[in-house]
Short mmCIF file of C-alpha atoms in Angstrom, two decimals:
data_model
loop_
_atom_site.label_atom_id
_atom_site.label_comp_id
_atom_site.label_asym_id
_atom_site.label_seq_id
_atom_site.Cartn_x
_atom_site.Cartn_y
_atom_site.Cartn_z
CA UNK A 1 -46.58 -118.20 -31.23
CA UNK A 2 -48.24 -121.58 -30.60
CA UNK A 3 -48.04 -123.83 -27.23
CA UNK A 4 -48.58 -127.76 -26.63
CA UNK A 5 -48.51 -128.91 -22.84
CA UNK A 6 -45.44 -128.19 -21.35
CA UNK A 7 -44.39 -126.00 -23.83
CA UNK A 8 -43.20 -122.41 -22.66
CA UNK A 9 -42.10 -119.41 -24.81
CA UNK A 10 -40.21 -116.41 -22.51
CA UNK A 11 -39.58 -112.77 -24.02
CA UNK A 12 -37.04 -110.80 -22.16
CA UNK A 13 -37.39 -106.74 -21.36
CA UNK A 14 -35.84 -103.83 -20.32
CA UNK A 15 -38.30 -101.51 -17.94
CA UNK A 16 -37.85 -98.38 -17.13
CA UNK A 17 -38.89 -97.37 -13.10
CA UNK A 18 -41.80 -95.07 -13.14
CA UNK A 19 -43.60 -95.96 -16.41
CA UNK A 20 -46.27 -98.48 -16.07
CA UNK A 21 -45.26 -101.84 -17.39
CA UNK A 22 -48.41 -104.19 -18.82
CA UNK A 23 -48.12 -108.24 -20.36
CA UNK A 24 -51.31 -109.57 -21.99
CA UNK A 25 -52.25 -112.57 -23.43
CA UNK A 26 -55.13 -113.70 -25.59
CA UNK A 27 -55.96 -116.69 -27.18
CA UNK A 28 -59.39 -117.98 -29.43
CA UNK A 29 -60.51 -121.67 -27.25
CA UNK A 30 -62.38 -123.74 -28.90
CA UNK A 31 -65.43 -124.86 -28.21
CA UNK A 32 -66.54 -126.90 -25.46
CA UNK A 33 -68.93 -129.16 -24.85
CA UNK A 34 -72.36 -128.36 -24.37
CA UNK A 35 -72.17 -130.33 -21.10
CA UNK A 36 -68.53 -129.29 -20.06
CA UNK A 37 -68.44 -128.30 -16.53
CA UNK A 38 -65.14 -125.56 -17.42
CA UNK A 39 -65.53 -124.37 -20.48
CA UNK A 40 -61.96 -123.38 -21.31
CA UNK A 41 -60.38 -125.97 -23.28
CA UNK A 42 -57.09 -125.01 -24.29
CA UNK A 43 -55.88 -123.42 -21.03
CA UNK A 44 -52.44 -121.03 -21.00
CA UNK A 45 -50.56 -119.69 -18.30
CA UNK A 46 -48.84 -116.04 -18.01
CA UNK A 47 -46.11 -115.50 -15.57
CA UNK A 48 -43.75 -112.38 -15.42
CA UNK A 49 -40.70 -112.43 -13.72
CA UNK A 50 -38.23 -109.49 -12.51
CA UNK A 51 -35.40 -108.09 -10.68
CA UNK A 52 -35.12 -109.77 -7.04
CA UNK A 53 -36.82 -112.65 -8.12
CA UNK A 54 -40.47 -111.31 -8.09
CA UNK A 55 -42.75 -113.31 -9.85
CA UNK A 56 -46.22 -111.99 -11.10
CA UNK A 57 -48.92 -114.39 -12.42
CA UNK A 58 -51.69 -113.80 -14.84
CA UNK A 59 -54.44 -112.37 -13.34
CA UNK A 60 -53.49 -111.90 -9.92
CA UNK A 61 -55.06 -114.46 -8.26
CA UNK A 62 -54.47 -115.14 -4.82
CA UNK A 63 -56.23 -116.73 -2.08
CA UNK A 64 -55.25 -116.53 2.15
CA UNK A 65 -54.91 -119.84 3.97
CA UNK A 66 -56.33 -120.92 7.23
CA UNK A 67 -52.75 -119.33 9.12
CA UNK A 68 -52.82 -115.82 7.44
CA UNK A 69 -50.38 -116.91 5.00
CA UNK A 70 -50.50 -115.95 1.25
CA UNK A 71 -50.60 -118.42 -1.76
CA UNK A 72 -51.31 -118.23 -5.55
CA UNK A 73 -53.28 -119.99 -7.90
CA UNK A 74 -53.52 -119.86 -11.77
CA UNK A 75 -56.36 -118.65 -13.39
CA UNK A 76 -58.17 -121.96 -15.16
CA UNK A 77 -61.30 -120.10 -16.38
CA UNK A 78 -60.21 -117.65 -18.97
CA UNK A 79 -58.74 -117.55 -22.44
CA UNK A 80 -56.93 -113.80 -21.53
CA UNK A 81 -54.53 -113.26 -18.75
CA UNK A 82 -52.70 -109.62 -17.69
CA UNK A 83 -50.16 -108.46 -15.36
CA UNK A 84 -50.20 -105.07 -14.78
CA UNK A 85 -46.96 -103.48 -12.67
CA UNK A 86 -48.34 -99.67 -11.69
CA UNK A 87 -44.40 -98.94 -10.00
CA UNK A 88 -42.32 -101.38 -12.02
CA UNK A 89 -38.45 -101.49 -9.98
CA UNK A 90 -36.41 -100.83 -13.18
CA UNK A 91 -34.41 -103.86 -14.65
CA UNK A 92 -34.83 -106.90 -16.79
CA UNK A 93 -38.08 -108.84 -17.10
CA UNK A 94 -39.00 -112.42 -18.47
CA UNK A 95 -42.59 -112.25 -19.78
CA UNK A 96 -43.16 -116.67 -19.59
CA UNK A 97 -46.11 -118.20 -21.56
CA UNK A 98 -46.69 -121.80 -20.84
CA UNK A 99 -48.96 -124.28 -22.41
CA UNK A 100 -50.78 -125.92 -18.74
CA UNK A 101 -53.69 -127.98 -20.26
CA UNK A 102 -54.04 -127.76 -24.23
CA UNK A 103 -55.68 -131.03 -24.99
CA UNK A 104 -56.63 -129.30 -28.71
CA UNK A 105 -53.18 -127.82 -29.20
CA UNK A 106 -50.75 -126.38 -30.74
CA UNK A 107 -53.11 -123.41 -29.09
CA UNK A 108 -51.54 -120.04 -30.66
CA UNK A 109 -51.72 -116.58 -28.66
CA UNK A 110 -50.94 -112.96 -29.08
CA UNK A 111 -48.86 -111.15 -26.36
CA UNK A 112 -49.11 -107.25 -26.10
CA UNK A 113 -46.43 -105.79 -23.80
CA UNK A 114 -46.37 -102.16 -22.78
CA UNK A 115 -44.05 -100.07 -20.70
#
């Protein structure tokens, strides 16, 4: 599969409780400049979504505000991004790739799912 900005793909699942359930995505960036302060380019965005409207982003990254009070934000430094359930609730999940920033696009990925 290949992404533009904006553009999302979703893959739909049927998981199993008790078996580990595991989205990856890869992608080859090309290069940046030499004087780039971020050096991912083409940047891509993972997001998994199951039953009672949980929602898992790539590489788990999330940050505590001043009040206690969790937020999220995407990962804009790597060119691979996982979510990994350990306890998966059994149902139907939406594996979401989305094209966030891919200035030198169509950027094309691989997606391994296990589970």
């Amino acid at each position: 599969e290949c992404l533009n900005t904006g553009d999302a793909t979703a893959f739909g699942f049927l998981v199993s409780s008790g078996k580990r359930f595991k989205s990856t995505i890869a992608w080859t960036d090309p290069p940046a400049s030499l004087v780039a302060d971020v050096v991912l380019v083409n940047d891509l965005d993972l997001t998994v979504l199951g039953p009672g409207n949980k929602e898992w982003i790539g590489n788990n990254i999330t940050s505590r505000d001043k009040e206690g009070g969790g937020y999220v934000s995407r990962d804009r430094t790597n060119n691979k991004e996982q979510v990994e359930l350990v306890f998966p609730t059994a149902g139907e999940y939406t594996v979401i790739v989305r094209g966030h920033h891919v200035p030198e696009g169509p950027q094309c990925y691989s997606l391994v799912v296990t589970g």
